[in-house]
Tab-separated table of C-alpha atoms in Angstrom:
chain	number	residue	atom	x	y	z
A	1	UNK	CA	-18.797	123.471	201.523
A	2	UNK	CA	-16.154	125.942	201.998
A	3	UNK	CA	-13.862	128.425	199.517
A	4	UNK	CA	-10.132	127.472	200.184
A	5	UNK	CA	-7.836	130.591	200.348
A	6	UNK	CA	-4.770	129.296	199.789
A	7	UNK	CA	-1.615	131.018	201.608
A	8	UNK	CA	1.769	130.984	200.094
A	9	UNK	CA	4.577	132.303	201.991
A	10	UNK	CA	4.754	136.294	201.237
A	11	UNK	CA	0.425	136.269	200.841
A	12	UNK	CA	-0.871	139.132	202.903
A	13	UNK	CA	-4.449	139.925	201.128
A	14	UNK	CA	-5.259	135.566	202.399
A	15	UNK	CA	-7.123	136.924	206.046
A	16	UNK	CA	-8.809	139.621	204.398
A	17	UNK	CA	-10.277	137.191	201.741
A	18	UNK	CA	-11.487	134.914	204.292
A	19	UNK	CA	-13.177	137.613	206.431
A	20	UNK	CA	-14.840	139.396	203.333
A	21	UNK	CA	-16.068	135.822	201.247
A	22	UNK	CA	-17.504	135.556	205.264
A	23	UNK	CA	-19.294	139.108	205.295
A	24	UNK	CA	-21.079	138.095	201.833
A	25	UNK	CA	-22.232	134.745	203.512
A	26	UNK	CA	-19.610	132.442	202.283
A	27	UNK	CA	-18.118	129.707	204.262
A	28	UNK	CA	-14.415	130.192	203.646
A	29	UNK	CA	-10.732	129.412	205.279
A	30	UNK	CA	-7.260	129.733	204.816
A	31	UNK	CA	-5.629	126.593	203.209
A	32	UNK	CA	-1.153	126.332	203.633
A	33	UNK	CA	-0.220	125.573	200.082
A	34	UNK	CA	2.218	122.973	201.862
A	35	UNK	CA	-0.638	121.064	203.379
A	36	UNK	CA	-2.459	120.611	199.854
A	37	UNK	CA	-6.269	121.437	198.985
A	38	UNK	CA	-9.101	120.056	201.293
A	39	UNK	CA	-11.093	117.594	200.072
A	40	UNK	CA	-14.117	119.146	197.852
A	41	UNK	CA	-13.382	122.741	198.053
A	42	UNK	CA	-16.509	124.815	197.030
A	43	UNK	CA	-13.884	127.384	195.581
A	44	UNK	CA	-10.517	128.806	195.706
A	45	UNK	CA	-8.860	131.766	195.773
A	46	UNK	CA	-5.441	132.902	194.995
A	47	UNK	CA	-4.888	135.489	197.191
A	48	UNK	CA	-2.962	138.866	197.125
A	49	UNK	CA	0.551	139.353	198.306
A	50	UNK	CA	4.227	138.959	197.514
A	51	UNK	CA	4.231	134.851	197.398
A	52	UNK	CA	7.851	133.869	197.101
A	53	UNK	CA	8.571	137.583	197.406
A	54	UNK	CA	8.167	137.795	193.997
A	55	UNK	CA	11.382	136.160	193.203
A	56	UNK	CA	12.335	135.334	189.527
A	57	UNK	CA	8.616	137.493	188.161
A	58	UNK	CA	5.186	138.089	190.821
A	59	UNK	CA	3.241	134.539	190.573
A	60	UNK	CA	6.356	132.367	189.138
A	61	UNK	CA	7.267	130.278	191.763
A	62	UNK	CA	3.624	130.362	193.271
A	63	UNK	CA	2.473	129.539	189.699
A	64	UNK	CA	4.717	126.464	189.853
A	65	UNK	CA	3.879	125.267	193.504
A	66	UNK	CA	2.608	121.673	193.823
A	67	UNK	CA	-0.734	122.670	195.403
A	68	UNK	CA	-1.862	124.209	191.994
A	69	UNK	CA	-1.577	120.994	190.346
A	70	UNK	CA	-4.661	120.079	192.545
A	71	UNK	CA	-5.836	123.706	191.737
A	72	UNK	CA	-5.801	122.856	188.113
A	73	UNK	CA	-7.557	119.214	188.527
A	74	UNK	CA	-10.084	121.398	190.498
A	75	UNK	CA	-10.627	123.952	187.492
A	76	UNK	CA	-11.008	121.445	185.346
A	77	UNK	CA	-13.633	119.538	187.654
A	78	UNK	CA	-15.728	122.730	187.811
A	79	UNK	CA	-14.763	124.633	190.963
A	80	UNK	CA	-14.612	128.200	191.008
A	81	UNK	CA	-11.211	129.471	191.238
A	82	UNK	CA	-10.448	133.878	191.660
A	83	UNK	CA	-7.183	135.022	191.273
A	84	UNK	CA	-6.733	138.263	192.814
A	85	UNK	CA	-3.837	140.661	192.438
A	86	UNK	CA	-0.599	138.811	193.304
A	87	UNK	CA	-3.248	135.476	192.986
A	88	UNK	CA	-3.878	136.659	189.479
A	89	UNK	CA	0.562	136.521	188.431
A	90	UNK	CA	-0.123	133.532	189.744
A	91	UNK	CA	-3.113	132.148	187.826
A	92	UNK	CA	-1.755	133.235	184.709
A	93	UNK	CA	2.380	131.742	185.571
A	94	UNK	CA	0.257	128.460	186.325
A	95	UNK	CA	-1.579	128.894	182.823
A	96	UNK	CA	-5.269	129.208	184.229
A	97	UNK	CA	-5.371	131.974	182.322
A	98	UNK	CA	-3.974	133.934	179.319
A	99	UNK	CA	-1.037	136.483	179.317
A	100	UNK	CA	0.842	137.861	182.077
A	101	UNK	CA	0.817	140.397	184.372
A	102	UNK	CA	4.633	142.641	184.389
A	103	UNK	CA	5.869	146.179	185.677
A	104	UNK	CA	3.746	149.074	185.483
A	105	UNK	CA	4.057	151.478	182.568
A	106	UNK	CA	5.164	153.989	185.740
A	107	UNK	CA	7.125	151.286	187.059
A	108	UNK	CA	5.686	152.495	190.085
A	109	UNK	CA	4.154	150.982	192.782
A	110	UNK	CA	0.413	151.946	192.917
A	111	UNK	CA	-2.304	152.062	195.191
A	112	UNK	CA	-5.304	153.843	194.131
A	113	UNK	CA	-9.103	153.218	193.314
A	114	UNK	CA	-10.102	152.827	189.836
A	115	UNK	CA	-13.047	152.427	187.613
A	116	UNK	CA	-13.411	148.801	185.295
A	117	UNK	CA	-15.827	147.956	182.950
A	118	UNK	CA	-18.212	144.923	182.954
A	119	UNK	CA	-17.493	143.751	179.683
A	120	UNK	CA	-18.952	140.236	180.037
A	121	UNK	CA	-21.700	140.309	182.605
A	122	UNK	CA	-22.263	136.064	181.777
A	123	UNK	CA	-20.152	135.273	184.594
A	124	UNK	CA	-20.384	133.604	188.171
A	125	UNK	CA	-18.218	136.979	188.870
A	126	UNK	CA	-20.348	139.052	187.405
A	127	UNK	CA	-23.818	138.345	186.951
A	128	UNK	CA	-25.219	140.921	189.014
A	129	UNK	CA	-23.968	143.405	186.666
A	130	UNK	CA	-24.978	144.476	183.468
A	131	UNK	CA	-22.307	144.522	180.610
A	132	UNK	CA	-21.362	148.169	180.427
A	133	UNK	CA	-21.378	148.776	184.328
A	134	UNK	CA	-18.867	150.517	185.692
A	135	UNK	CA	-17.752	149.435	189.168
A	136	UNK	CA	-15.139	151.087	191.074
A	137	UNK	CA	-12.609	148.477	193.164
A	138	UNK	CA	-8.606	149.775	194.783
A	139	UNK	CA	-5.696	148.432	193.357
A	140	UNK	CA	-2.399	147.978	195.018
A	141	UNK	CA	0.171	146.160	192.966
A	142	UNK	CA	3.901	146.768	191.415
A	143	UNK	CA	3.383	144.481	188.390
A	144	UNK	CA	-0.107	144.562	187.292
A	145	UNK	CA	0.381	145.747	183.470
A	146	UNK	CA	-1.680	143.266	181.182
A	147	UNK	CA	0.955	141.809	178.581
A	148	UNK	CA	-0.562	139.232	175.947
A	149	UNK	CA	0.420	138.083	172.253
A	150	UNK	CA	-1.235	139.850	169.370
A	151	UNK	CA	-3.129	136.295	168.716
A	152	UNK	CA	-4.209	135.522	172.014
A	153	UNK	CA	-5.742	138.919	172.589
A	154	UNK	CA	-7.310	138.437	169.725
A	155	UNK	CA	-9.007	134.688	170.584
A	156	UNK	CA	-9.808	136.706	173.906
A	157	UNK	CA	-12.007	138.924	172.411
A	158	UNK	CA	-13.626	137.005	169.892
A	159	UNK	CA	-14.381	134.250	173.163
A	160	UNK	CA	-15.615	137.686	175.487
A	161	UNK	CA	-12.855	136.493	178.081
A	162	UNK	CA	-11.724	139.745	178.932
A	163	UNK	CA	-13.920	139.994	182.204
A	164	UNK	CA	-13.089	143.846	183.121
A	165	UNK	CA	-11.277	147.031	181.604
A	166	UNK	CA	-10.384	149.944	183.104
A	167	UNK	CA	-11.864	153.010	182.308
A	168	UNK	CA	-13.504	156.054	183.315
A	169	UNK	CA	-15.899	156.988	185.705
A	170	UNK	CA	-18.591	157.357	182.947
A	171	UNK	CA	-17.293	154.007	181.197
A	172	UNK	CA	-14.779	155.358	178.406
A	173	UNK	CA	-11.990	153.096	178.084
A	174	UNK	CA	-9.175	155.702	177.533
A	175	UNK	CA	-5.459	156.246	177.806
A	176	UNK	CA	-5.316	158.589	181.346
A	177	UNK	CA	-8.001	155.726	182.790
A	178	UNK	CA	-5.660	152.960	182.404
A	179	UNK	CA	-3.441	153.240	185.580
A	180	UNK	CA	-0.560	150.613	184.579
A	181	UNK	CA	-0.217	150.648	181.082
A	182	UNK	CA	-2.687	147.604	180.587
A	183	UNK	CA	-2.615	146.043	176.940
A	184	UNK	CA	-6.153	147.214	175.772
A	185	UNK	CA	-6.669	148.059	179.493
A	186	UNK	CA	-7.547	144.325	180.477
A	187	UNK	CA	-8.295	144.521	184.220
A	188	UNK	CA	-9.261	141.033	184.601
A	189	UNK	CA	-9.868	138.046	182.051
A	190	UNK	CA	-11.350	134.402	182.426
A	191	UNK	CA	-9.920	131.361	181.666
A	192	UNK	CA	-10.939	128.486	179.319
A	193	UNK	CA	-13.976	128.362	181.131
A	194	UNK	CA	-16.134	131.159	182.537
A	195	UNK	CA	-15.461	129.994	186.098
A	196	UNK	CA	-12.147	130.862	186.273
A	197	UNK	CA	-11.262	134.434	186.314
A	198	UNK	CA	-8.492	136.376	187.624
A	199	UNK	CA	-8.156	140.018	188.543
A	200	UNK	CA	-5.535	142.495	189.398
A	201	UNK	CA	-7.875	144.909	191.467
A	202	UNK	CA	-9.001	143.542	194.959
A	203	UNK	CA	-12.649	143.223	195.146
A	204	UNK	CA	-12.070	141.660	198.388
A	205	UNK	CA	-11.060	145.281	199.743
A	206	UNK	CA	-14.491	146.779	198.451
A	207	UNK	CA	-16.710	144.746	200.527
A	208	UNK	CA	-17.733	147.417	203.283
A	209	UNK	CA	-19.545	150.708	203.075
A	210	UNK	CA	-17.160	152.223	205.855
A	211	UNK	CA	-14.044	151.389	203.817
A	212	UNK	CA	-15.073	153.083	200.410
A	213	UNK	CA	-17.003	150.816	198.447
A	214	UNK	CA	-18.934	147.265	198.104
A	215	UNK	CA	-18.771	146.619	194.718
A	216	UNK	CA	-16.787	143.968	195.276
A	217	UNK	CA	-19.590	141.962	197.116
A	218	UNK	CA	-21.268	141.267	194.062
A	219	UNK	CA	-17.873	139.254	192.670
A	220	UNK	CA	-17.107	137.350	195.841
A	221	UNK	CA	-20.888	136.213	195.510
A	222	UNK	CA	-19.684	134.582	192.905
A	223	UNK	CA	-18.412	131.616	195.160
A	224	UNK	CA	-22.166	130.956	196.028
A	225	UNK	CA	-24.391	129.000	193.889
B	1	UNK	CA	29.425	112.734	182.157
B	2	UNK	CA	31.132	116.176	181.665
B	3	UNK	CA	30.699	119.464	183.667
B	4	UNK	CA	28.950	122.453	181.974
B	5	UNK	CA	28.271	125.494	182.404
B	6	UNK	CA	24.745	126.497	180.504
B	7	UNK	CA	24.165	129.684	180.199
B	8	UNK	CA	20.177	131.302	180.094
B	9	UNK	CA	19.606	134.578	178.853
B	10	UNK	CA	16.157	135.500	179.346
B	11	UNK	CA	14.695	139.114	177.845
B	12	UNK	CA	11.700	141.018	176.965
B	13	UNK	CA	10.563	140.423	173.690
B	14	UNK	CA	11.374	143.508	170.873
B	15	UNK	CA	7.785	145.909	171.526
B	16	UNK	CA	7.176	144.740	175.094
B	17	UNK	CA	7.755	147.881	177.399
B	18	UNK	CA	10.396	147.948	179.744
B	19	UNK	CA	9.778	150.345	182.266
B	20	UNK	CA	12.644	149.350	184.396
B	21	UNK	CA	15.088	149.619	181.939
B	22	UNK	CA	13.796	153.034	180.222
B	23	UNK	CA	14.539	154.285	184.078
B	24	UNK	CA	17.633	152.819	184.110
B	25	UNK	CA	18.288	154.543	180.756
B	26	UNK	CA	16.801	157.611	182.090
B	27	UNK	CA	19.253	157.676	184.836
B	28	UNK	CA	22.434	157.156	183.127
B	29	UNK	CA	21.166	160.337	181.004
B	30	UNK	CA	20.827	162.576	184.014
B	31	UNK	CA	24.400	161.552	184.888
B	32	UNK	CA	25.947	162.845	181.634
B	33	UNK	CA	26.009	159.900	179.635
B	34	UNK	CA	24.934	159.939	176.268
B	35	UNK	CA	22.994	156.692	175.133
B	36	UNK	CA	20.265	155.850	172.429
B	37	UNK	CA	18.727	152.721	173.884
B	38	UNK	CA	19.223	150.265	177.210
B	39	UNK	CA	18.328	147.135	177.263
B	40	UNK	CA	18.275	144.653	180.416
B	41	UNK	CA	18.506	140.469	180.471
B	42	UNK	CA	18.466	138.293	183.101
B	43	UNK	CA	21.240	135.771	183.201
B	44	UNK	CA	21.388	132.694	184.737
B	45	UNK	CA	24.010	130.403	184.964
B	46	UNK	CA	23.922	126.700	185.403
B	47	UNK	CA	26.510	124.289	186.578
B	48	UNK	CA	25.293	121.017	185.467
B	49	UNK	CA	26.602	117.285	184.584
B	50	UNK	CA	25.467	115.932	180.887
B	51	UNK	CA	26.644	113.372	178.491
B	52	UNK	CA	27.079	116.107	175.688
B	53	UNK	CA	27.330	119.839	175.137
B	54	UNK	CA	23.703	118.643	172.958
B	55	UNK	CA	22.007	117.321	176.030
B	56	UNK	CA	23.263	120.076	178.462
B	57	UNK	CA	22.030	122.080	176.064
B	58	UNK	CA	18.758	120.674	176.145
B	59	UNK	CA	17.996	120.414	179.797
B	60	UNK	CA	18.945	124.656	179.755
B	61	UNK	CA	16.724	124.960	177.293
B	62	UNK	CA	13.513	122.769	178.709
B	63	UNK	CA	14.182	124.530	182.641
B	64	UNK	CA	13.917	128.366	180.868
B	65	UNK	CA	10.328	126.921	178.849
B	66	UNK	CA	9.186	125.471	182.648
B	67	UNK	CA	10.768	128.772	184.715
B	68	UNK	CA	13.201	130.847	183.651
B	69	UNK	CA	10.997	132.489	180.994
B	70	UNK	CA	7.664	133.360	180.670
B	71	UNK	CA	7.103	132.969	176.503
B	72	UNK	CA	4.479	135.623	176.344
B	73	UNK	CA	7.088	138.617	177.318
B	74	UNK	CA	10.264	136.723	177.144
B	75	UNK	CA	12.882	135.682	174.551
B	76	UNK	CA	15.497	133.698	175.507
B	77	UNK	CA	18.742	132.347	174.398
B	78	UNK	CA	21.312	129.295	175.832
B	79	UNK	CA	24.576	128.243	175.618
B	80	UNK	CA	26.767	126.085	176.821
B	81	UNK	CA	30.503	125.606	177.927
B	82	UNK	CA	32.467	122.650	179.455
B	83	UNK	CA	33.349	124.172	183.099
């Protein structure tokens, strides 16, 4: 049983997800969207990059690749599926998920470390946290400001989909914490169903000690069973 | 079958920040140009064959719902000329 990474022309986070769902003891590889999902992935990931090099919006032509039709039937079918940075334009232009992810407030690139928010701890991605916990992952991404209607926000909140929020290093949600101009500082929400989550930080690049920071061990565990 | 020219404009919804653009804006300013507001669209234009001005219309309109747009930040508007 292995976690697909699937690589798009323009990924460059795809090796790095492979090696780190490896450190935390899962089997994983690198899957070219052109030669379609394995048979019986245990999981997939939509990795980090410029897929497409961002033509048209980040994630639209990714988001409209053939390979995430199987990505879809695989969703629905129960597999875990982790959208991460350029993978989460992409999970949300394929519909997987809610909103969409458009130029920062600064309409800078940035590259930083920040602090999120457990806000639903009833996850696969986060059930070694308590709701409330504040983790601390990097970011790294032009276009990672959280745009959704008024109404789906809403059905969001009242379904405890949004997965993380940025905030503070003590937990406050505030303006100054929010480092792209986030609506209601989403960080990372789930899909339909609880198994499908994307994220614009890279937990992927908080895996060792000697790097920074391994809180994002505890969400790559979520490929395990 | 006649030859058209469909034209998609796609833009941010009214509220949805524009960073881009409020540069843009920004930089005009610093070059002495007075200006309230700027606002920036995407345009595409497609040459296509239909039966009708209706049904050239309506493929524009179904490839900016697939692509063009994304309906949770975008508006967008089409029309259509014989080329």
């Amino acid at each position: 049983m292995t976690v697909s990474v699937i690589q798009f022309g323009g990924s460059n986070c795809d090796r790095d997800a492979v090696r780190a769902l490896r450190d935390v003891g899962i089997d994983a590889e690198r899957t070219w969207h052109e030669d379609g999902l394995p048979a019986d992935p245990s999981g997939i990931v939509l990795p980090g990059g410029f897929s497409y090099g961002d033509y048209l919006r980040a994630g639209a032509m990714a988001g409209r690749a053939p390979v995430l039709e199987g990505v879809r039937d695989a969703a629905s079918a129960g597999v875990p599926v982790l959208g991460i940075c350029n993978g989460a334009q992409v999970g949300c232009e394929a519909g997987l998920t809610p909103g969409a992810f458009t130029t920062n407030a600064s309409a800078r690139f940035q590259c930083e470390r920040v602090h999120l928010r457990v806000e639903n701890s009833q996850t696969p991605w986060t059930r070694s946290f308590e709701e409330g916990d504040v983790i601390e992952l990097p970011i790294a991404h032009g276009e990672g400001r959280f745009e959704i209607t008024d109404d789906e926000l809403a059905t969001l909140d009242s379904e405890n989909r949004v997965l993380f929020r940025y905030c503070d290093a003590d937990g406050n949600v505030t303006r100054a914490a929010n480092p792209n101009g986030s609506t209601d500082a989403v960080a990372g929400v789930l899909g339909e169903r609880d198994h499908v989550a994307v994220v614009m930080p890279h937990p992927e690049r908080a895996t060792l000690a000697e790097l920074g920071g391994t809180d994002g061990r505890a969400i790559l565990r979520g490929f395990a069973e | 079958m006649t030859a058209y020219t469909a034209v998609v404009t796609v833009r941010l919804k009214r509220g949805v920040l524009d960073p881009e653009a409020e540069t843009t804006a920004h930089a005009l300013s610093r070059l002495g140009f007075e200006l309230d507001e700027l606002r920036a669209a995407d345009r595409f234009e497609l040459d296509l064959d239909a039966a009708s001005e209706d049904a050239a219309a309506e493929r524009a309109d179904a490839m900016a719902e697939r692509l063009l747009a994304n309906p949770t930040i975008h508006d967008y508007t089409v029309t259509v000329e014989p080329r």
